[in-house]
């Protein structure tokens, strides 16, 4: 999607994707992210997700990437912490203790700037991107994290019923994007209660991806 699309969503507070209570599937499968003795978890396209609160409360260092400064200003306010803000080329870094968020286009983020990552939490990130961007995103994620393990949550539904985002990213699509670099395990497939946007039956899929 165009950057303007997401900036407009945040300006108008049209953030139906935001889960006020966080995501139960993260809590259920977090052991895949918390396995390291010093977990440093990357949350791409993070918005102001409550999952960041949970990861911090569970001992992780968290590094996010998000286009919208509105989202990140709200994230720090809701955490009740003040960010120290620095500019790094086209990105801004919002930092306080174990939380660092790069604000700007994720494709501007490099391996050197990001630093070492022990796990990636992708909820509503890959599925937010249209087909033509997903391949670039998947390659970039692997590149900047040296193919750190990924806990991926996606949706499977009939794309002809409603347009994305979120887009349908089923097992075939995950394999197309990640098979070259990762072993892919489907941990769970569960019907999404109420369907997607109340308009189409959908399943939530949870994958664990490990570098081959
Ligand atoms: C569907 S939302 C999901 C947010 C979050 N993962 C969650 O679960 O609430 C997708 C987010 O990706 C951000 N985004 C879209 N394109 C981006 C890009 N190129 N670089 C960084 N963030 C981007 C949007 O601003 C939006 O907040």
Tab-separated table of N, CA, C and O and ligand atoms in Angstrom, residues 1-3 5-7 9-10 15-19 23 43-51 65-69 71-72 91 102-108 121-129 133 137 165-166, ligand 1:
chain	number	residue	atom	x	y	z
A	1	UNK	N	0.860	-1.182	0.000
A	1	UNK	CA	0.000	0.000	0.000
A	1	UNK	C	0.901	1.238	0.000
A	1	UNK	O	2.014	1.215	0.488
A	2	UNK	N	0.335	2.301	-0.479
A	2	UNK	CA	1.061	3.565	-0.455
A	2	UNK	C	1.199	4.049	0.996
A	2	UNK	O	0.330	3.784	1.823
A	3	UNK	N	2.281	4.792	1.238
A	3	UNK	CA	2.461	5.328	2.588
A	3	UNK	C	1.276	6.205	2.985
A	3	UNK	O	0.844	6.206	4.136
A	5	UNK	N	-1.770	5.936	2.372
A	5	UNK	CA	-2.899	5.132	2.843
A	5	UNK	C	-2.802	4.952	4.358
A	5	UNK	O	-3.767	5.190	5.102
A	6	UNK	N	-1.610	4.576	4.839
A	6	UNK	CA	-1.446	4.294	6.273
A	6	UNK	C	-1.404	5.590	7.087
A	6	UNK	O	-1.959	5.644	8.197
A	7	UNK	N	-0.741	6.622	6.536
A	7	UNK	CA	-0.731	7.903	7.266
A	7	UNK	C	-2.166	8.398	7.458
A	7	UNK	O	-2.539	8.881	8.529
A	9	UNK	N	-4.891	6.568	7.577
A	9	UNK	CA	-5.564	5.718	8.576
A	9	UNK	C	-5.259	6.225	9.993
A	9	UNK	O	-6.148	6.318	10.837
A	10	UNK	N	-3.982	6.537	10.254
A	10	UNK	CA	-3.610	6.987	11.602
A	10	UNK	C	-4.157	8.387	11.887
A	10	UNK	O	-4.607	8.660	13.001
A	15	UNK	N	-8.263	2.628	12.949
A	15	UNK	CA	-7.271	1.589	13.245
A	15	UNK	C	-7.966	0.332	13.780
A	15	UNK	O	-7.654	-0.162	14.870
A	16	UNK	N	-8.883	-0.182	12.958
A	16	UNK	CA	-9.614	-1.400	13.313
A	16	UNK	C	-8.706	-2.591	13.532
A	16	UNK	O	-9.085	-3.549	14.207
A	17	UNK	N	-7.496	-2.551	12.986
A	17	UNK	CA	-6.535	-3.652	13.155
A	17	UNK	C	-5.948	-3.686	14.567
A	17	UNK	O	-5.402	-4.697	14.997
A	18	UNK	N	-6.035	-2.562	15.297
A	18	UNK	CA	-5.429	-2.480	16.633
A	18	UNK	C	-6.261	-3.283	17.633
A	18	UNK	O	-7.474	-3.091	17.722
A	19	UNK	N	-5.599	-4.173	18.376
A	19	UNK	CA	-6.296	-5.011	19.354
A	19	UNK	C	-6.077	-4.435	20.757
A	19	UNK	O	-4.961	-4.520	21.294
A	23	UNK	N	-2.778	-9.693	21.480
A	23	UNK	CA	-3.125	-10.902	20.732
A	23	UNK	C	-2.873	-12.169	21.569
A	23	UNK	O	-1.749	-12.414	22.007
A	43	UNK	N	9.642	-6.243	15.941
A	43	UNK	CA	8.220	-6.195	15.615
A	43	UNK	C	8.048	-5.267	14.403
A	43	UNK	O	7.942	-4.047	14.555
A	44	UNK	N	8.074	-5.836	13.181
A	44	UNK	CA	7.930	-4.990	11.990
A	44	UNK	C	6.513	-4.480	11.857
A	44	UNK	O	5.563	-5.154	12.246
A	45	UNK	N	6.383	-3.261	11.299
A	45	UNK	CA	5.071	-2.658	11.060
A	45	UNK	C	4.221	-2.725	12.332
A	45	UNK	O	3.105	-3.228	12.350
A	46	UNK	N	4.808	-2.197	13.422
A	46	UNK	CA	4.290	-2.500	14.765
A	46	UNK	C	3.079	-1.700	15.183
A	46	UNK	O	2.384	-2.090	16.127
A	47	UNK	N	2.787	-0.556	14.507
A	47	UNK	CA	1.682	0.268	15.005
A	47	UNK	C	1.928	0.602	16.470
A	47	UNK	O	3.061	0.847	16.892
A	48	UNK	N	0.849	0.596	17.252
A	48	UNK	CA	1.006	0.828	18.704
A	48	UNK	C	0.548	-0.425	19.445
A	48	UNK	O	-0.085	-0.356	20.503
A	49	UNK	N	0.847	-1.578	18.878
A	49	UNK	CA	0.294	-2.830	19.404
A	49	UNK	C	0.555	-3.051	20.893
A	49	UNK	O	1.659	-2.803	21.388
A	50	UNK	N	-0.473	-3.538	21.560
A	50	UNK	CA	-0.350	-3.873	22.989
A	50	UNK	C	0.591	-5.057	23.185
A	50	UNK	O	1.047	-5.326	24.296
A	51	UNK	N	0.871	-5.779	22.097
A	51	UNK	CA	1.795	-6.911	22.193
A	51	UNK	C	3.188	-6.438	22.604
A	51	UNK	O	3.960	-7.192	23.205
A	65	UNK	N	9.449	-1.282	13.983
A	65	UNK	CA	9.557	-0.407	12.809
A	65	UNK	C	8.139	-0.008	12.422
A	65	UNK	O	7.259	-0.871	12.308
A	66	UNK	N	7.926	1.291	12.268
A	66	UNK	CA	6.576	1.786	11.984
A	66	UNK	C	6.663	3.110	11.218
A	66	UNK	O	7.442	3.990	11.563
A	67	UNK	N	5.813	3.210	10.205
A	67	UNK	CA	5.763	4.398	9.349
A	67	UNK	C	5.229	5.629	10.087
A	67	UNK	O	5.690	6.749	9.877
A	68	UNK	N	4.227	5.409	10.939
A	68	UNK	CA	3.465	6.539	11.484
A	68	UNK	C	4.021	7.030	12.816
A	68	UNK	O	4.052	6.289	13.806
A	69	UNK	N	4.386	8.314	12.837
A	69	UNK	CA	4.845	8.916	14.093
A	69	UNK	C	3.684	9.064	15.074
A	69	UNK	O	3.887	9.014	16.298
A	71	UNK	N	1.345	6.866	15.550
A	71	UNK	CA	1.244	5.568	16.233
A	71	UNK	C	2.263	5.468	17.355
A	71	UNK	O	1.950	5.017	18.471
A	72	UNK	N	3.470	5.907	17.067
A	72	UNK	CA	4.559	5.695	18.034
A	72	UNK	C	4.477	6.699	19.187
A	72	UNK	O	4.815	6.368	20.324
A	91	UNK	N	15.186	7.947	8.855
A	91	UNK	CA	14.432	7.341	9.961
A	91	UNK	C	14.593	8.162	11.228
A	91	UNK	O	15.574	8.892	11.380
A	102	UNK	N	11.999	2.363	15.253
A	102	UNK	CA	12.432	3.130	14.091
A	102	UNK	C	11.185	3.618	13.365
A	102	UNK	O	10.367	2.793	12.921
A	103	UNK	N	11.056	4.919	13.263
A	103	UNK	CA	9.881	5.501	12.606
A	103	UNK	C	10.273	5.918	11.194
A	103	UNK	O	11.213	6.694	11.003
A	104	UNK	N	9.561	5.378	10.227
A	104	UNK	CA	9.846	5.639	8.811
A	104	UNK	C	9.587	4.367	8.023
A	104	UNK	O	8.973	3.415	8.537
A	105	UNK	N	10.063	4.344	6.798
A	105	UNK	CA	9.828	3.203	5.904
A	105	UNK	C	10.736	2.035	6.294
A	105	UNK	O	11.963	2.183	6.320
A	106	UNK	N	10.159	0.892	6.561
A	106	UNK	CA	10.959	-0.270	6.991
A	106	UNK	C	12.029	-0.629	5.960
A	106	UNK	O	13.080	-1.165	6.304
A	107	UNK	N	11.784	-0.293	4.704
A	107	UNK	CA	12.761	-0.654	3.667
A	107	UNK	C	14.014	0.220	3.734
A	107	UNK	O	14.993	-0.050	3.052
A	108	UNK	N	13.984	1.258	4.573
A	108	UNK	CA	15.172	2.101	4.795
A	108	UNK	C	16.023	1.571	5.956
A	108	UNK	O	17.118	2.070	6.210
A	121	UNK	N	8.381	-10.990	15.572
A	121	UNK	CA	6.952	-11.202	15.798
A	121	UNK	C	6.192	-10.435	14.713
A	121	UNK	O	6.215	-9.209	14.677
A	122	UNK	N	5.562	-11.195	13.817
A	122	UNK	CA	4.853	-10.584	12.682
A	122	UNK	C	3.367	-10.844	12.824
A	122	UNK	O	2.866	-11.919	12.519
A	123	UNK	N	2.658	-9.856	13.329
A	123	UNK	CA	1.194	-9.911	13.404
A	123	UNK	C	0.656	-8.679	12.675
A	123	UNK	O	1.044	-7.555	12.982
A	124	UNK	N	-0.170	-8.929	11.649
A	124	UNK	CA	-0.762	-7.853	10.862
A	124	UNK	C	0.289	-6.999	10.144
A	124	UNK	O	0.072	-5.808	9.902
A	125	UNK	N	1.444	-7.600	9.853
A	125	UNK	CA	2.485	-6.898	9.098
A	125	UNK	C	2.538	-7.451	7.674
A	125	UNK	O	2.170	-6.765	6.718
A	126	UNK	N	2.940	-8.727	7.538
A	126	UNK	CA	2.963	-9.336	6.196
A	126	UNK	C	1.583	-9.233	5.534
A	126	UNK	O	1.474	-8.908	4.344
A	127	UNK	N	0.523	-9.481	6.305
A	127	UNK	CA	-0.836	-9.463	5.725
A	127	UNK	C	-1.308	-8.045	5.381
A	127	UNK	O	-2.329	-7.883	4.736
A	128	UNK	N	-0.552	-7.031	5.845
A	128	UNK	CA	-0.922	-5.650	5.523
A	128	UNK	C	-0.418	-5.249	4.139
A	128	UNK	O	-0.812	-4.205	3.612
A	129	UNK	N	0.449	-6.090	3.560
A	129	UNK	CA	1.121	-5.697	2.315
A	129	UNK	C	0.518	-6.415	1.105
A	129	UNK	O	0.252	-7.618	1.162
A	133	UNK	N	4.397	-6.304	-2.935
A	133	UNK	CA	5.373	-5.851	-1.935
A	133	UNK	C	5.847	-6.974	-1.011
A	133	UNK	O	6.900	-6.868	-0.373
A	137	UNK	N	9.376	-7.497	0.991
A	137	UNK	CA	9.327	-7.446	2.460
A	137	UNK	C	9.981	-8.692	3.067
A	137	UNK	O	10.828	-8.590	3.959
A	165	UNK	N	-6.270	-4.411	2.725
A	165	UNK	CA	-5.732	-5.212	3.815
A	165	UNK	C	-6.779	-5.486	4.906
A	165	UNK	O	-7.701	-4.695	5.009
A	166	UNK	N	-6.603	-6.551	5.699
A	166	UNK	CA	-5.534	-7.524	5.583
A	166	UNK	C	-5.765	-8.455	4.399
A	166	UNK	O	-6.906	-8.793	4.083
B	1	LIG	C1	-2.337	-3.463	9.839
B	1	LIG	S1	-1.313	-2.393	10.735
B	1	LIG	C2	-0.700	-3.497	11.990
B	1	LIG	C3	-0.036	-2.840	13.153
B	1	LIG	C4	0.430	-3.823	14.237
B	1	LIG	N1	1.274	-4.869	13.724
B	1	LIG	C5	-0.729	-4.417	15.007
B	1	LIG	O1	-0.819	-5.643	15.114
B	1	LIG	O2	-1.564	-3.636	15.513
B	1	LIG	C6	0.059	-2.174	9.645
B	1	LIG	C7	1.018	-1.092	10.092
B	1	LIG	O3	2.124	-1.065	9.188
B	1	LIG	C8	2.549	0.272	9.054
B	1	LIG	N2	3.289	0.336	7.775
B	1	LIG	C9	2.789	0.196	6.528
B	1	LIG	N3	3.754	0.277	5.603
B	1	LIG	C10	4.917	0.474	6.286
B	1	LIG	C11	6.288	0.637	5.874
B	1	LIG	N4	6.657	0.631	4.582
B	1	LIG	N5	7.223	0.819	6.840
B	1	LIG	C12	6.866	0.827	8.165
B	1	LIG	N6	5.585	0.671	8.593
B	1	LIG	C13	4.629	0.500	7.664
B	1	LIG	C14	1.243	1.073	9.071
B	1	LIG	O4	1.421	2.427	9.418
B	1	LIG	C15	0.421	0.299	10.107
B	1	LIG	O5	0.563	0.853	11.388
